[in-house]
PDB file of C-alpha atoms in Angstrom:
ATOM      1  CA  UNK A   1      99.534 211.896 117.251  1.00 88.00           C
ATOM      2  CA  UNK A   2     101.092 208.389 118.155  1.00 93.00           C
ATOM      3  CA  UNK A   3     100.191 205.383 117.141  1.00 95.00           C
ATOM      4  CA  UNK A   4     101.576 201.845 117.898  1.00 96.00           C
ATOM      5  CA  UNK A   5     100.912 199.010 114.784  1.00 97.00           C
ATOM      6  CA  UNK A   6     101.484 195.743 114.701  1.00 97.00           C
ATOM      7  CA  UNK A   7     100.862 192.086 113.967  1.00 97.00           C
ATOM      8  CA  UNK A   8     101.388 188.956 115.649  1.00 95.00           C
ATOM      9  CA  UNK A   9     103.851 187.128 114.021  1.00 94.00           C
ATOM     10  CA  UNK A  10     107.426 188.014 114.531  1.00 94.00           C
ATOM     11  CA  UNK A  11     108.640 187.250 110.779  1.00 94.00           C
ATOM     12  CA  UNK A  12     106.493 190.311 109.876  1.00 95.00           C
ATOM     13  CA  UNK A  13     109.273 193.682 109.538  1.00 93.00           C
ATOM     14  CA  UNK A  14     106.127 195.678 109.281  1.00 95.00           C
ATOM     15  CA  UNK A  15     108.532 198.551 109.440  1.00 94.00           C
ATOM     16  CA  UNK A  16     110.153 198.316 105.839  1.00 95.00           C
ATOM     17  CA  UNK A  17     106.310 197.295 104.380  1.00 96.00           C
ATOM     18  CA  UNK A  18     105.089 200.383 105.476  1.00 94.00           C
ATOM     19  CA  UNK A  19     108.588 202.524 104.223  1.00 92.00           C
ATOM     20  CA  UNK A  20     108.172 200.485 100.723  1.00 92.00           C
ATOM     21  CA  UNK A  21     104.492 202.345 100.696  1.00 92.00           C
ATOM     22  CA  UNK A  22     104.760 205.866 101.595  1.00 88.00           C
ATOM     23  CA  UNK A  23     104.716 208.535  98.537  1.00 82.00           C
ATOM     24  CA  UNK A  24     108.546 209.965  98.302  1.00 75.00           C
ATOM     25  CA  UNK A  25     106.686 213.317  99.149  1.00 64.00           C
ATOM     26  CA  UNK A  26     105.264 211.994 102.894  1.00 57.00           C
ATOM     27  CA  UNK A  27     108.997 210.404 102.980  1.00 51.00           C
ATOM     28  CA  UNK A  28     110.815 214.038 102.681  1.00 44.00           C
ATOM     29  CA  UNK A  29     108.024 216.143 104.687  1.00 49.00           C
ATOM     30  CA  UNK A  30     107.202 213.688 107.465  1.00 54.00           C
ATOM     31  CA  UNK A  31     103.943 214.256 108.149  1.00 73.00           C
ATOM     32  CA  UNK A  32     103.889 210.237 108.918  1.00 86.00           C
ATOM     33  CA  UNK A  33     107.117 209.210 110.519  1.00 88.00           C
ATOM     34  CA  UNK A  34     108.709 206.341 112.081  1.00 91.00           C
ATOM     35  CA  UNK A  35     109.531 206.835 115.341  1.00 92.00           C
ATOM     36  CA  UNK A  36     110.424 203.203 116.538  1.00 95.00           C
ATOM     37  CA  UNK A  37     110.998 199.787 114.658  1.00 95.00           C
ATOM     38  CA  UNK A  38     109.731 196.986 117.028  1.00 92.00           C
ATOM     39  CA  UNK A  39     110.398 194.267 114.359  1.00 91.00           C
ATOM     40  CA  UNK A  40     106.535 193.325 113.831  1.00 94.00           C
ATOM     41  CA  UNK A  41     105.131 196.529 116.193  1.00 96.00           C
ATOM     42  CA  UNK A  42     105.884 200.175 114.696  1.00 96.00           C
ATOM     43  CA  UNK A  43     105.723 203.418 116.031  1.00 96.00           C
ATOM     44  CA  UNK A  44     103.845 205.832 113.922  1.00 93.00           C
ATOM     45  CA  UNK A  45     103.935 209.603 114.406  1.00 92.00           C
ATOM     46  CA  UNK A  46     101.080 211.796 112.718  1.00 91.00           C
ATOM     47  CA  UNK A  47     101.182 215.163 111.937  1.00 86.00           C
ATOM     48  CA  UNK A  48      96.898 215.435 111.830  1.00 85.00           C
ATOM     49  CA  UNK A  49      93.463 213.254 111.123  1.00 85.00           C
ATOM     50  CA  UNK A  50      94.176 213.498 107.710  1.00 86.00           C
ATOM     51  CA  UNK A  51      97.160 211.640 107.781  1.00 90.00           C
ATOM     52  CA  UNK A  52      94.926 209.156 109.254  1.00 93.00           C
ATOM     53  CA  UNK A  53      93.877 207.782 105.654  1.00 94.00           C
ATOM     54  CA  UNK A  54      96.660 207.707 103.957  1.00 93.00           C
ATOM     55  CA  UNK A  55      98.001 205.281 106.735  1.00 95.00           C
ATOM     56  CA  UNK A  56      94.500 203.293 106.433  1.00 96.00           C
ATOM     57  CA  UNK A  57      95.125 203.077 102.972  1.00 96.00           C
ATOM     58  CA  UNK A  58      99.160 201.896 104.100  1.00 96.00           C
ATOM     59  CA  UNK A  59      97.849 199.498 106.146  1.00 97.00           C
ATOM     60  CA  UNK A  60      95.075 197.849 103.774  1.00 97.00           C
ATOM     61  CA  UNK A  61      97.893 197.365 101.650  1.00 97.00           C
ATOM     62  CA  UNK A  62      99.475 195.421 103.444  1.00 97.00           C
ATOM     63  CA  UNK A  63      96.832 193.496 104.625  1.00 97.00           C
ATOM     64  CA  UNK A  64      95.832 192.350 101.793  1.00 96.00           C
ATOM     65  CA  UNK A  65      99.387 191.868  99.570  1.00 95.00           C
ATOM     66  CA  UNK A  66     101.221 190.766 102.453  1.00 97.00           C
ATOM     67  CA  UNK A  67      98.820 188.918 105.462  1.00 97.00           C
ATOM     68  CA  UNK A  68      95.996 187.619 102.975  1.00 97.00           C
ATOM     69  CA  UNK A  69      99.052 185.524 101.580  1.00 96.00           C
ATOM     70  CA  UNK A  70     100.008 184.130 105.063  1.00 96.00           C
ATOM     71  CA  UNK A  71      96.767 183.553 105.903  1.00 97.00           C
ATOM     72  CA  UNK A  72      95.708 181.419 103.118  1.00 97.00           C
ATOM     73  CA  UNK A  73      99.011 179.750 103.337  1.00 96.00           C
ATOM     74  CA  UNK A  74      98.229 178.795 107.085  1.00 96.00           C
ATOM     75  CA  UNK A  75      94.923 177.696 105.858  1.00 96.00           C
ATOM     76  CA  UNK A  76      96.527 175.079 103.546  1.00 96.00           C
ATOM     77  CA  UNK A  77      99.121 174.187 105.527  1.00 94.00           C
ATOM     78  CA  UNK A  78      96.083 173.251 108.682  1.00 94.00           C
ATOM     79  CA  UNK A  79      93.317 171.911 106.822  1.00 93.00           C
ATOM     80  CA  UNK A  80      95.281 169.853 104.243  1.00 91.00           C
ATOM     81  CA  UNK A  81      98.710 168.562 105.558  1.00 89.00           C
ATOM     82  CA  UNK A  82      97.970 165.994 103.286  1.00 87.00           C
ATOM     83  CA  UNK A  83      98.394 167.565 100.152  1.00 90.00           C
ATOM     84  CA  UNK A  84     102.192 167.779  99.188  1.00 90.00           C
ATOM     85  CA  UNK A  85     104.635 170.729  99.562  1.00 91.00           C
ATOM     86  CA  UNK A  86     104.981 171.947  95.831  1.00 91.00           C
ATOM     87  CA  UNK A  87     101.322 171.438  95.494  1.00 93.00           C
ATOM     88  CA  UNK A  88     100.158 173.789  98.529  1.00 95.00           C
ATOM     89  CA  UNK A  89     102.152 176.129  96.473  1.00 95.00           C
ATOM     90  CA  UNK A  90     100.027 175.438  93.309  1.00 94.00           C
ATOM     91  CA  UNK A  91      96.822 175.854  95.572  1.00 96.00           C
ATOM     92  CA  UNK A  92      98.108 179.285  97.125  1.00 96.00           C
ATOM     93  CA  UNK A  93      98.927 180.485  93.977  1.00 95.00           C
ATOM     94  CA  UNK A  94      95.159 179.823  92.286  1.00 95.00           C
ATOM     95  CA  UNK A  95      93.870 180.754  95.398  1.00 95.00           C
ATOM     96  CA  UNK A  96      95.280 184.451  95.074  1.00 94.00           C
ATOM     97  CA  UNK A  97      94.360 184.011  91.413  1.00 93.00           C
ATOM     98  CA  UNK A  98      91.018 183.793  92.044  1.00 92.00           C
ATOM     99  CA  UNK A  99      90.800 186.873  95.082  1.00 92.00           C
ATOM    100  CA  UNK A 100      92.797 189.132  92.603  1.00 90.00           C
ATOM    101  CA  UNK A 101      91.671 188.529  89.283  1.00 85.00           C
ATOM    102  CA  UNK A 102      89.020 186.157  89.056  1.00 74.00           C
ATOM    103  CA  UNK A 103      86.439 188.370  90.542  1.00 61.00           C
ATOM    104  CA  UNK A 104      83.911 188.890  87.562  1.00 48.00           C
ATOM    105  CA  UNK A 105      80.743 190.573  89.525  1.00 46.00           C
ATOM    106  CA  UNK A 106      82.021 190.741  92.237  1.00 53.00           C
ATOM    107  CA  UNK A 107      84.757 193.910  93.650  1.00 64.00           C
ATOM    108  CA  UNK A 108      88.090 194.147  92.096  1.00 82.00           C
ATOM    109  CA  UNK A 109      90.933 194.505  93.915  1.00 87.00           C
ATOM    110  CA  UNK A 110      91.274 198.524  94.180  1.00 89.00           C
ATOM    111  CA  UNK A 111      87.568 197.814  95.738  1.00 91.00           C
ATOM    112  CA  UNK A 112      88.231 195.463  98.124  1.00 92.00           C
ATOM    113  CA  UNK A 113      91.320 197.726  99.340  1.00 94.00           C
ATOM    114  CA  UNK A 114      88.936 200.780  99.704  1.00 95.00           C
ATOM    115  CA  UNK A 115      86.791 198.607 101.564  1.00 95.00           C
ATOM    116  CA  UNK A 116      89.522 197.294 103.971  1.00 97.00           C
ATOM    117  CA  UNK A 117      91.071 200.859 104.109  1.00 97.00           C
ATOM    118  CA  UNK A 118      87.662 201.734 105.654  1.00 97.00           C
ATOM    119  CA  UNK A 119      87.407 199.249 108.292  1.00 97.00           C
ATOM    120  CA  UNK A 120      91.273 200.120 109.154  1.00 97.00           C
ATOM    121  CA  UNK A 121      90.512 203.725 109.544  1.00 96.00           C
ATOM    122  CA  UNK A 122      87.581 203.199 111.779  1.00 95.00           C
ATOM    123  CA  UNK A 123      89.927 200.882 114.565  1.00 95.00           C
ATOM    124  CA  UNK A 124      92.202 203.962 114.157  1.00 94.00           C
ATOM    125  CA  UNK A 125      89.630 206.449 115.464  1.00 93.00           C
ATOM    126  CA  UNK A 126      88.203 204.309 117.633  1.00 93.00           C
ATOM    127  CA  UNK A 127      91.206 203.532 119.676  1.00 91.00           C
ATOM    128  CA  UNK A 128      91.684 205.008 122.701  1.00 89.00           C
ATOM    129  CA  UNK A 129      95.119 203.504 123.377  1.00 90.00           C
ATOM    130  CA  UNK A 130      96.379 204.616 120.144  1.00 94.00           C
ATOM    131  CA  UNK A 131      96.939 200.709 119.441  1.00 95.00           C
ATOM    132  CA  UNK A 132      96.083 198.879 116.292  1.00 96.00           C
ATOM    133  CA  UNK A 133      96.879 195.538 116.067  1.00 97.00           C
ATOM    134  CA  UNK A 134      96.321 193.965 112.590  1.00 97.00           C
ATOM    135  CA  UNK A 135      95.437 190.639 113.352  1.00 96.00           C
ATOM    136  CA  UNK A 136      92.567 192.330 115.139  1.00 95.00           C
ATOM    137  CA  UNK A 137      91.535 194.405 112.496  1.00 97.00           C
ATOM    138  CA  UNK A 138      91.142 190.795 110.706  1.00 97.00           C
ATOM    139  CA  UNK A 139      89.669 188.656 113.494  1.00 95.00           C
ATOM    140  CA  UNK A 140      87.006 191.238 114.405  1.00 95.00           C
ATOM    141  CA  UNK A 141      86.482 193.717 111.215  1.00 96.00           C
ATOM    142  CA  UNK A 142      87.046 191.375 108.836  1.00 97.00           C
ATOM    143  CA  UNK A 143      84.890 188.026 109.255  1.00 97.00           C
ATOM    144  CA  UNK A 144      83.087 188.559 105.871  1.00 96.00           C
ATOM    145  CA  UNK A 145      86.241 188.714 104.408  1.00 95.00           C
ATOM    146  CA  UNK A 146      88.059 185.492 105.747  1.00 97.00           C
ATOM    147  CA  UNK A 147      85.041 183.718 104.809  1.00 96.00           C
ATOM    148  CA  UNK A 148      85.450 184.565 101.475  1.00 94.00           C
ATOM    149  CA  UNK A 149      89.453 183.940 102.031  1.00 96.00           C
ATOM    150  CA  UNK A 150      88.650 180.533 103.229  1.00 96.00           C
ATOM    151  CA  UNK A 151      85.470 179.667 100.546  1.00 95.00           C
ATOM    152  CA  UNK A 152      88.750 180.389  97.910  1.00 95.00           C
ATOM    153  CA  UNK A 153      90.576 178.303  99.574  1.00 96.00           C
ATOM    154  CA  UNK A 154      88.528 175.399  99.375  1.00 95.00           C
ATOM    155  CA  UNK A 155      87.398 176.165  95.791  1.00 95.00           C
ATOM    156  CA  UNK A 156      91.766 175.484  94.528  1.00 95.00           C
ATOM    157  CA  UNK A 157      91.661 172.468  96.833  1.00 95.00           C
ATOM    158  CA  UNK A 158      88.354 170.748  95.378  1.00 95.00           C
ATOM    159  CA  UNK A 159      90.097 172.067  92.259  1.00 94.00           C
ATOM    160  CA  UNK A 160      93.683 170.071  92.576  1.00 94.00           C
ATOM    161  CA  UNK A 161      91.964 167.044  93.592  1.00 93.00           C
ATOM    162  CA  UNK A 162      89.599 166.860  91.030  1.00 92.00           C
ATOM    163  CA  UNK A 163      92.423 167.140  88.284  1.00 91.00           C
ATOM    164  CA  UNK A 164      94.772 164.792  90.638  1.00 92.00           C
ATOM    165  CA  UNK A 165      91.902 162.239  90.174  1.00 91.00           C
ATOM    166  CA  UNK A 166      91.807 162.801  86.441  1.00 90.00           C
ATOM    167  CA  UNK A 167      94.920 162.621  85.950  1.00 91.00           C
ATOM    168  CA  UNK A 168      95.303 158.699  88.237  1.00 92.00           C
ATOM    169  CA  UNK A 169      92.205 158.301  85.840  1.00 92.00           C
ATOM    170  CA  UNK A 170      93.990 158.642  82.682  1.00 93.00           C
ATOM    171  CA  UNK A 171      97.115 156.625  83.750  1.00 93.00           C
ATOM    172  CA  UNK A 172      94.759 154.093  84.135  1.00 93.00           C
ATOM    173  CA  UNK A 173      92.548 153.562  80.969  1.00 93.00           C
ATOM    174  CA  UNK A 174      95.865 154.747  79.250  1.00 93.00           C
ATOM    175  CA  UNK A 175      97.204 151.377  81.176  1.00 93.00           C
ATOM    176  CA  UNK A 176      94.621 149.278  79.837  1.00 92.00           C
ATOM    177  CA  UNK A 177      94.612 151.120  76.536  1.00 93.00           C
ATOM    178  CA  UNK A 178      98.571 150.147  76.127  1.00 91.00           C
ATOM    179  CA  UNK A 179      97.645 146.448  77.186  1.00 92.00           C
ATOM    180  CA  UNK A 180      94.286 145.467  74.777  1.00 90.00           C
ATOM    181  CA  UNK A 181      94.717 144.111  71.216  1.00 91.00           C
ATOM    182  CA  UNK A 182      93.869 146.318  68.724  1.00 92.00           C
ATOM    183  CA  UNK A 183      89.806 145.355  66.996  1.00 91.00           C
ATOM    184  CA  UNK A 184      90.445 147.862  64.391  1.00 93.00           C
ATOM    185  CA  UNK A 185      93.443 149.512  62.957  1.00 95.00           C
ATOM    186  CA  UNK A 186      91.981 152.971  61.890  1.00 96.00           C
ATOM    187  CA  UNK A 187      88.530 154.655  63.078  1.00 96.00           C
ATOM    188  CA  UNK A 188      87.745 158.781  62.499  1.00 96.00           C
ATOM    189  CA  UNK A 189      84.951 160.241  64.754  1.00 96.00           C
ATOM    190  CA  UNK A 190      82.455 162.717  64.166  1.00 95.00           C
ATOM    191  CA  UNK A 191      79.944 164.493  65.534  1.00 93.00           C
ATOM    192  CA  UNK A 192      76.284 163.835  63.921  1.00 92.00           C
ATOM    193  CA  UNK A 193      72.915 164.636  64.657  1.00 88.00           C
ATOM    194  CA  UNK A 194      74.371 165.821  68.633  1.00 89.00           C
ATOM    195  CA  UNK A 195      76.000 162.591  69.252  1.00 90.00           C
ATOM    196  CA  UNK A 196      79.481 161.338  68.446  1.00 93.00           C
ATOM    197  CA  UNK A 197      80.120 158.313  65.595  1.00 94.00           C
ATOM    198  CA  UNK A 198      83.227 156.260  64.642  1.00 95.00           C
ATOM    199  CA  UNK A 199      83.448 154.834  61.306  1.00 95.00           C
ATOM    200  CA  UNK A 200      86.441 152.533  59.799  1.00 94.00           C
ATOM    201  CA  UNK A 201      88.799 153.268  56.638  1.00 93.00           C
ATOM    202  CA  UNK A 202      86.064 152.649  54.505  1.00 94.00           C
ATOM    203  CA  UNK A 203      84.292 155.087  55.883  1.00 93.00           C
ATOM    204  CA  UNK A 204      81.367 152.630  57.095  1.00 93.00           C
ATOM    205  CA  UNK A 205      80.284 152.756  60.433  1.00 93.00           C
ATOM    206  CA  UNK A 206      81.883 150.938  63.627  1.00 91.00           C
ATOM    207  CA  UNK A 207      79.390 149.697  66.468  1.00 82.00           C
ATOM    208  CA  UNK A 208      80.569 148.263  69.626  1.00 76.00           C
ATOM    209  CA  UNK A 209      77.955 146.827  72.246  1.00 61.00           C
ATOM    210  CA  UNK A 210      78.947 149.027  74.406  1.00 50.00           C
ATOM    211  CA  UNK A 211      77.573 151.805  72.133  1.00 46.00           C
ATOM    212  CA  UNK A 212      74.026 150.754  72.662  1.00 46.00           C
ATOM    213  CA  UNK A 213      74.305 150.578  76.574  1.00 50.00           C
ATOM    214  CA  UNK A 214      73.454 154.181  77.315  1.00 53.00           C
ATOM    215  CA  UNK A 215      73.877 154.337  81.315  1.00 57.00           C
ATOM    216  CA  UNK A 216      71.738 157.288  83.199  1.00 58.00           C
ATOM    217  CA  UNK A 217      73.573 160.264  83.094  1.00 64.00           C
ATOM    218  CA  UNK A 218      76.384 159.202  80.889  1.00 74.00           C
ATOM    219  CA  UNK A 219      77.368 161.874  78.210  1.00 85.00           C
ATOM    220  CA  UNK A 220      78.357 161.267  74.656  1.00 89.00           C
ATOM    221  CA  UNK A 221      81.733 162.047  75.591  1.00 90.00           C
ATOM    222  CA  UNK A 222      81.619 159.198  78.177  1.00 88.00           C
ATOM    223  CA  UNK A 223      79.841 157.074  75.278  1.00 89.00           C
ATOM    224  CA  UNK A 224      82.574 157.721  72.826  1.00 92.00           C
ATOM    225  CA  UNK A 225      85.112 156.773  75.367  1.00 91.00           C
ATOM    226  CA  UNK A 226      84.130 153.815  75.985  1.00 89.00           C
ATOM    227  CA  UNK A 227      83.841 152.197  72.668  1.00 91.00           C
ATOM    228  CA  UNK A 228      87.097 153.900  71.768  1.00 93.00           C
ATOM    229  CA  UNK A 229      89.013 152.099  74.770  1.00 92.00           C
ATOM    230  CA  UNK A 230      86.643 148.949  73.443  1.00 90.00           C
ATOM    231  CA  UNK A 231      87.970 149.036  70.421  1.00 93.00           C
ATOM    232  CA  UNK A 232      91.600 149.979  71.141  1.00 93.00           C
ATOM    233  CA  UNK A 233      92.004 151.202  67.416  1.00 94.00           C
ATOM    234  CA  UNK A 234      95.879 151.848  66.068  1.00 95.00           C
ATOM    235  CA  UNK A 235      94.718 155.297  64.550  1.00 96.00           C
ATOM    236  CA  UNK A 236      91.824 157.520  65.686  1.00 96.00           C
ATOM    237  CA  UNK A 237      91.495 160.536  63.738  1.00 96.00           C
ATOM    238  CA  UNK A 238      90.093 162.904  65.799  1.00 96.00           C
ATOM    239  CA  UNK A 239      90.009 166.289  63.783  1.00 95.00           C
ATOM    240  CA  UNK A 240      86.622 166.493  63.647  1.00 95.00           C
ATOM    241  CA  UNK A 241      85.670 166.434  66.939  1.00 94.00           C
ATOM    242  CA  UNK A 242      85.074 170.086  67.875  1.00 94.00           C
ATOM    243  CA  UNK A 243      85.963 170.200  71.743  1.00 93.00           C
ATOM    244  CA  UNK A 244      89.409 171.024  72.168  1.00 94.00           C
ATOM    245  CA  UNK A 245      89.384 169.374  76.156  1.00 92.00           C
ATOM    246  CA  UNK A 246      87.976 166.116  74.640  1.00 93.00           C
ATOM    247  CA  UNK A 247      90.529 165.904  71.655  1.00 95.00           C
ATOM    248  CA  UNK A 248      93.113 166.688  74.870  1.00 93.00           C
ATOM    249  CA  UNK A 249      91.872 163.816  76.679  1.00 93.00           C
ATOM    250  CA  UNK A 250      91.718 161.555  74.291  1.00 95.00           C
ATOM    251  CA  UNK A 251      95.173 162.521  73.294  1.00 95.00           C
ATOM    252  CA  UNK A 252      96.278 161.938  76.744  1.00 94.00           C
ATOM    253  CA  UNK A 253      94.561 157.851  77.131  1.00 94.00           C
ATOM    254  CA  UNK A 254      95.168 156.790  73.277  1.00 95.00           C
ATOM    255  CA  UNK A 255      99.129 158.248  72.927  1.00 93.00           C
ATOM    256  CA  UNK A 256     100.531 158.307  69.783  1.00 93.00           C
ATOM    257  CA  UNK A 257      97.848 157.183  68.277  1.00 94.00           C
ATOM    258  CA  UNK A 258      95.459 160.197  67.346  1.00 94.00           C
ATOM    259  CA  UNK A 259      95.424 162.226  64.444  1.00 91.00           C
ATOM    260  CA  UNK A 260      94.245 165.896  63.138  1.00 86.00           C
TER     261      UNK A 260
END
């Protein structure tokens, strides 16, 4: 049996992918040959329907290692030109991240090959030209799939941006940090009774106005924060505050001043 597969774009030498994924016992018996390199179209002789799996299975592969990762990166590079070079590479990265190994409940990645292999092998039966074109396979098997491609996709972005904006948002309270006169010169916080408390040297307790302002749906954290930056102290011992991202972002707006 002959069968012609390919993909669309030219940069693709489908021919090595598929050599790199052929057992060395298929290699030496060639009961799935080669027959012509096209570049990014391959001719594919089978011996009999079984064969038909194991190139399924070839095919999958390569589907998912090799066009999922163009795909996505196409994605990017259309629906957020605005995001810079070295950072589309951050987003593909978490993106693949998240498909390959941030699945909990959901298939792993053996599972979601099985499950492509599946779809393959049916456009291989079901061709009567002997044609399988992969880009098909993904455009018309494969919707479900995409959308979950694409969902990923926008997860990393809303991701990046969020921590682009905290991270403008730190520069700037660390700004106005670096330019407010110290009120106090040492303060330790703790956390009592579920809400967080700053007391002086003397171990007496600091207020602030803006500790008595509690604003709909602002968090202790945000509370804390705000007198902190208030008060501007030299020293803030923080070891006694027991989340580790807090004690990092306070770190990050009061620098060189915190202590553990």
């Amino acid at each position: 049996m002959e069968y012609t597969v390919g993909v669309c774009d030219t940069s693709v030498k489908l021919c090595s992918l598929i050599e790199n994924r052929l057992p060395p016992g298929q290699k030496l018996s060639g009961q799935i040959r080669i027959a012509k390199d096209l570049g990014n179209y391959v001719l594919m002789e089978l011996e009999s329907k079984e064969q038909m799996f194991l190139l399924a299975d070839i095919l999958a592969d390569i589907i998912i290692e090799n066009l999922q990762v163009r795909f996505i990166m196409k994605e990017i590079a259309a629906g957020y030109c605005f995001v810079a070079e070295k950072d589309q590479c951050e987003i593909l990265i978490n993106t693949i991240k998240k498909l390959w190994y941030q699945s909990a409940g959901k298939q792993d990645l053996e599972q979601v090959k099985k499950d492509v292999s599946s779809r393959v092998l049916l456009c291989l039966f079901e061709s009567e030209e002997k044609i399988v074109l992969l880009d098909g396979v993904m455009r018309f098997r494969m919707q479900d799939c995409l959308a979950v491609w694409k969902k990923a996709v926008e997860d990393s972005v809303n991701e990046y941006l969020i921590k682009s904006e905290k991270k403008e948002f730190v520069k700037l309270l660390r700004y106005f940090v670096s330019m407010r006169d110290p009120m106090i010169e040492y303060v330790v916080v703790r956390l009592e009774a579920g809400e967080y408390k700053i007391f002086d040297a003397q171990n007496i307790r600091v207020t602030v106005p803006y500790e008595q302002e509690e604003e709909p749906g602002a968090s202790k954290e945000d509370l804390l924060l705000s007198c902190l930056i208030n008060l501007s102290p030299e020293a803030i011992d923080i070891s006694h505050i027991p989340d580790e991202n807090l004690k990092s972002l306070l770190k990050d707006i009061f620098v060189g001043r915190t202590r553990q």
